[in-house]
Short mmCIF file of N, CA and C in Angstrom, two decimals:
data_model
loop_
_atom_site.label_atom_id
_atom_site.label_comp_id
_atom_site.label_asym_id
_atom_site.label_seq_id
_atom_site.Cartn_x
_atom_site.Cartn_y
_atom_site.Cartn_z
N MET Y 1 0.67 -1.02 -0.08
CA MET Y 1 0.14 -0.08 0.19
C MET Y 1 0.82 1.09 -0.05
N PHE Y 2 1.81 1.04 0.75
CA PHE Y 2 2.70 2.78 1.13
C PHE Y 2 4.00 2.64 -0.38
N HIS Y 3 4.37 1.40 -0.68
CA HIS Y 3 5.47 1.01 -1.41
C HIS Y 3 5.23 1.10 -2.97
N GLU Y 4 6.04 1.60 -4.16
CA GLU Y 4 6.10 1.19 -5.28
C GLU Y 4 6.60 -0.25 -5.10
N PRO Y 5 5.93 -0.87 -6.42
CA PRO Y 5 6.35 -2.27 -6.52
C PRO Y 5 8.03 -2.17 -6.79
N GLY Y 6 8.68 -3.25 -6.49
CA GLY Y 6 10.12 -3.65 -6.99
C GLY Y 6 11.25 -3.27 -5.85
N PRO Y 7 12.24 -4.01 -6.11
CA PRO Y 7 13.56 -3.72 -5.08
C PRO Y 7 13.84 -2.28 -5.09
N GLU Y 8 14.51 -1.67 -3.78
CA GLU Y 8 14.84 -0.35 -3.56
C GLU Y 8 13.47 0.74 -3.81
N ALA Y 9 12.38 0.05 -3.58
CA ALA Y 9 11.36 0.70 -3.43
C ALA Y 9 10.87 2.23 -3.05
N MET Y 10 10.54 3.12 -3.87
CA MET Y 10 10.18 4.66 -2.88
C MET Y 10 8.86 4.08 -2.31
N THR Y 11 8.32 5.31 -1.47
CA THR Y 11 6.84 5.32 -0.90
C THR Y 11 6.06 6.00 -1.81
N ARG Y 12 4.84 5.68 -2.22
CA ARG Y 12 4.06 6.13 -3.16
C ARG Y 12 4.01 7.51 -2.89
N THR Y 13 3.80 8.13 -4.21
CA THR Y 13 4.03 9.90 -4.54
C THR Y 13 2.26 10.24 -3.59
N PRO Y 14 1.55 9.60 -3.47
CA PRO Y 14 0.48 10.30 -2.55
C PRO Y 14 0.72 10.63 -1.24
N PHE Y 15 1.89 9.77 -0.80
CA PHE Y 15 2.46 10.12 0.84
C PHE Y 15 3.42 11.26 0.66
N THR Y 16 4.18 10.99 -0.28
CA THR Y 16 5.33 11.83 -0.25
C THR Y 16 5.19 13.22 -1.19
N ALA Y 17 4.17 13.37 -1.79
CA ALA Y 17 4.01 14.51 -2.84
C ALA Y 17 3.88 15.82 -1.89
N PRO Y 18 3.15 16.09 -0.58
CA PRO Y 18 3.62 17.38 0.11
C PRO Y 18 4.91 17.51 0.65
N LEU Y 19 5.57 16.73 0.80
CA LEU Y 19 7.32 17.06 1.33
C LEU Y 19 7.88 17.29 0.18
N ILE Y 20 7.61 16.59 -0.86
CA ILE Y 20 8.41 16.68 -2.27
C ILE Y 20 8.19 18.07 -2.33
N ALA Y 21 7.08 19.01 -2.43
CA ALA Y 21 6.83 20.23 -2.87
C ALA Y 21 7.44 21.00 -1.96
N ILE Y 22 7.40 20.93 -0.55
CA ILE Y 22 7.91 21.52 0.47
C ILE Y 22 9.96 21.42 0.33
N LEU Y 23 10.15 20.21 -0.03
CA LEU Y 23 12.02 20.16 -0.19
C LEU Y 23 12.12 20.54 -1.55
N ALA Y 24 11.67 20.49 -2.46
CA ALA Y 24 11.61 21.26 -3.62
C ALA Y 24 11.94 23.14 -3.74
N ASP Y 25 10.74 23.27 -3.13
CA ASP Y 25 10.84 24.73 -3.08
C ASP Y 25 11.94 25.22 -2.00
N ALA Y 26 12.25 24.49 -1.05
CA ALA Y 26 13.10 25.32 -0.15
C ALA Y 26 14.76 24.74 -1.07
N ASP Y 27 14.87 23.61 -1.51
CA ASP Y 27 16.09 23.39 -2.15
C ASP Y 27 16.42 24.84 -3.55
N ARG Y 28 15.21 24.94 -4.07
CA ARG Y 28 15.25 26.20 -5.13
C ARG Y 28 15.99 27.47 -4.59
N GLU Y 29 15.05 27.71 -3.31
CA GLU Y 29 15.33 28.97 -2.56
C GLU Y 29 16.64 28.81 -2.28
N GLY Y 30 16.96 27.85 -1.75
CA GLY Y 30 18.40 27.65 -0.78
C GLY Y 30 18.41 27.70 0.48
N THR Y 31 16.95 27.66 0.91
CA THR Y 31 16.78 27.56 2.68
C THR Y 31 17.40 26.30 3.12
N LEU Y 32 17.03 25.11 1.91
CA LEU Y 32 17.69 23.72 2.62
C LEU Y 32 18.47 23.06 1.55
N GLN Y 33 19.47 22.40 1.75
CA GLN Y 33 20.38 21.65 1.00
C GLN Y 33 19.94 20.16 0.57
N VAL Y 34 18.83 19.81 -0.11
CA VAL Y 34 18.56 18.63 -0.39
C VAL Y 34 19.26 17.72 -1.58
N GLY Y 35 19.53 16.53 -1.40
CA GLY Y 35 20.20 15.47 -2.53
C GLY Y 35 18.85 15.21 -3.33
N ASP Y 36 18.87 14.12 -2.87
CA ASP Y 36 17.61 13.33 -4.05
C ASP Y 36 16.39 13.71 -3.03
N ILE Y 37 15.67 14.44 -3.71
CA ILE Y 37 14.45 15.25 -3.03
C ILE Y 37 13.55 13.84 -2.94
N GLU Y 38 13.37 13.13 -3.82
CA GLU Y 38 12.34 11.95 -3.85
C GLU Y 38 12.62 11.23 -2.84
N GLU Y 39 14.06 10.83 -2.90
CA GLU Y 39 14.33 9.77 -1.69
C GLU Y 39 14.53 10.55 -0.34
N ALA Y 40 14.46 11.47 -0.20
CA ALA Y 40 14.87 12.44 1.03
C ALA Y 40 13.12 12.57 1.44
N ALA Y 41 12.43 12.56 1.00
CA ALA Y 41 10.72 12.71 0.99
C ALA Y 41 10.52 11.09 1.58
N THR Y 42 11.03 10.02 1.04
CA THR Y 42 10.68 8.85 1.46
C THR Y 42 11.21 8.48 2.81
N VAL Y 43 12.20 9.05 2.85
CA VAL Y 43 13.05 8.56 4.33
C VAL Y 43 12.10 9.52 5.36
N LEU Y 44 11.93 10.66 5.35
CA LEU Y 44 11.37 11.57 6.28
C LEU Y 44 9.76 10.99 6.47
N VAL Y 45 9.08 10.57 5.58
CA VAL Y 45 7.72 9.94 5.44
C VAL Y 45 7.74 8.62 6.62
N ASN Y 46 8.68 7.91 6.52
CA ASN Y 46 9.11 6.60 7.17
C ASN Y 46 9.59 6.82 8.63
N GLN Y 47 10.60 7.74 8.58
CA GLN Y 47 11.23 8.12 9.91
C GLN Y 47 10.15 8.90 10.70
N VAL Y 48 9.68 9.61 10.21
CA VAL Y 48 8.44 10.61 11.27
C VAL Y 48 7.35 9.53 11.33
N GLY Y 49 6.45 9.21 10.43
CA GLY Y 49 5.27 8.18 10.44
C GLY Y 49 5.49 6.79 11.29
N TRP Y 50 6.49 6.18 11.12
CA TRP Y 50 6.62 5.04 11.56
C TRP Y 50 7.16 5.03 12.83
N THR Y 51 8.24 6.06 13.35
CA THR Y 51 8.80 6.32 14.63
C THR Y 51 7.75 6.33 15.23
N ASP Y 52 6.95 7.81 15.16
CA ASP Y 52 5.76 7.92 15.92
C ASP Y 52 4.92 7.30 16.55
N LEU Y 53 4.39 6.36 15.42
CA LEU Y 53 3.38 5.10 15.68
C LEU Y 53 3.84 4.09 16.69
N HIS Y 54 5.39 3.60 16.39
CA HIS Y 54 6.03 2.86 17.32
C HIS Y 54 6.09 3.16 18.76
N LEU Y 55 6.75 4.72 18.72
CA LEU Y 55 6.49 5.30 20.41
C LEU Y 55 5.23 4.95 20.76
N ARG Y 56 4.60 5.64 20.34
CA ARG Y 56 3.25 5.56 20.72
C ARG Y 56 2.27 4.24 21.18
N SER Y 57 2.73 3.26 20.40
CA SER Y 57 1.54 2.00 20.69
C SER Y 57 2.56 1.03 20.98
N GLY Y 58 4.23 1.22 20.62
CA GLY Y 58 4.69 -0.26 21.29
C GLY Y 58 5.20 0.40 22.42
N HIS Y 59 5.89 1.64 22.86
CA HIS Y 59 6.33 2.15 24.08
C HIS Y 59 5.45 3.05 25.07
N ARG Y 60 4.30 3.05 24.72
CA ARG Y 60 3.15 3.45 25.23
C ARG Y 60 3.32 5.22 25.58
N TRP Y 61 4.20 5.62 24.58
CA TRP Y 61 4.55 7.33 25.02
C TRP Y 61 3.06 7.90 24.81
N PRO Y 62 2.94 9.10 25.36
CA PRO Y 62 1.98 9.92 25.09
C PRO Y 62 1.90 10.88 23.60
N PRO Y 63 1.08 10.80 22.68
CA PRO Y 63 1.38 11.29 21.51
C PRO Y 63 2.35 12.67 21.55
N GLU Y 64 1.90 13.55 22.81
CA GLU Y 64 2.75 15.00 22.37
C GLU Y 64 4.31 14.52 22.73
N ARG Y 65 4.43 13.63 23.62
CA ARG Y 65 6.01 13.37 23.79
C ARG Y 65 6.39 12.59 22.56
N ALA Y 66 5.83 11.72 22.00
CA ALA Y 66 6.43 11.09 20.83
C ALA Y 66 6.26 12.19 19.46
N ALA Y 67 5.80 13.10 19.59
CA ALA Y 67 5.80 13.98 18.42
C ALA Y 67 7.01 15.08 18.72
N ARG Y 68 7.16 15.48 19.87
CA ARG Y 68 8.21 16.52 20.38
C ARG Y 68 9.74 15.76 20.18
N VAL Y 69 9.85 14.86 20.28
CA VAL Y 69 10.88 13.94 20.30
C VAL Y 69 11.29 13.46 18.90
N VAL Y 70 10.65 12.86 18.19
CA VAL Y 70 10.64 12.84 16.75
C VAL Y 70 10.70 13.99 15.83
N ILE Y 71 10.11 14.95 15.86
CA ILE Y 71 9.98 15.89 15.13
C ILE Y 71 11.97 16.91 15.28
N ASP Y 72 11.92 16.91 16.90
CA ASP Y 72 12.88 17.37 17.15
C ASP Y 72 14.51 16.68 16.75
N THR Y 73 14.22 15.40 16.56
CA THR Y 73 15.42 14.52 16.12
C THR Y 73 15.73 14.54 14.56
N ALA Y 74 14.50 14.58 13.93
CA ALA Y 74 14.25 14.76 12.42
C ALA Y 74 14.60 15.90 11.89
N LEU Y 75 14.74 16.79 12.65
CA LEU Y 75 14.91 18.33 12.28
C LEU Y 75 16.16 18.48 12.58
N HIS Y 76 16.40 18.32 13.65
CA HIS Y 76 18.39 18.61 14.19
C HIS Y 76 19.15 17.44 14.11
N GLY Y 77 18.69 16.44 14.48
CA GLY Y 77 19.41 15.04 14.54
C GLY Y 77 20.15 15.30 15.76
N VAL Y 78 21.23 14.60 15.81
CA VAL Y 78 22.11 14.64 17.11
C VAL Y 78 23.40 15.24 16.62
N LEU Y 79 23.44 16.20 17.35
CA LEU Y 79 24.75 17.08 16.99
C LEU Y 79 25.86 16.93 17.90
N ALA Y 80 26.81 17.12 17.43
CA ALA Y 80 28.26 17.55 18.62
C ALA Y 80 28.23 18.72 19.06
N ARG Y 81 28.80 18.73 20.30
CA ARG Y 81 28.47 19.99 21.24
C ARG Y 81 29.89 21.07 20.65
#
């Protein structure tokens, strides 16, 4: 349902299209440096969506905590001090 058919599949466009549009605009404007936009959108959909779902259902975290941590980590990563 979520993936294109075949090996090394990408996430289907209906799920990634909003992110592709945002990333393409930001790359064009120079506000974000994006390599392969479709690949980045696929990673973000899976990183944020599945991680949030797992933390809420598997770890029983409240939605607010899961969202805060997932979004912060996705946007800022783990940085050296």
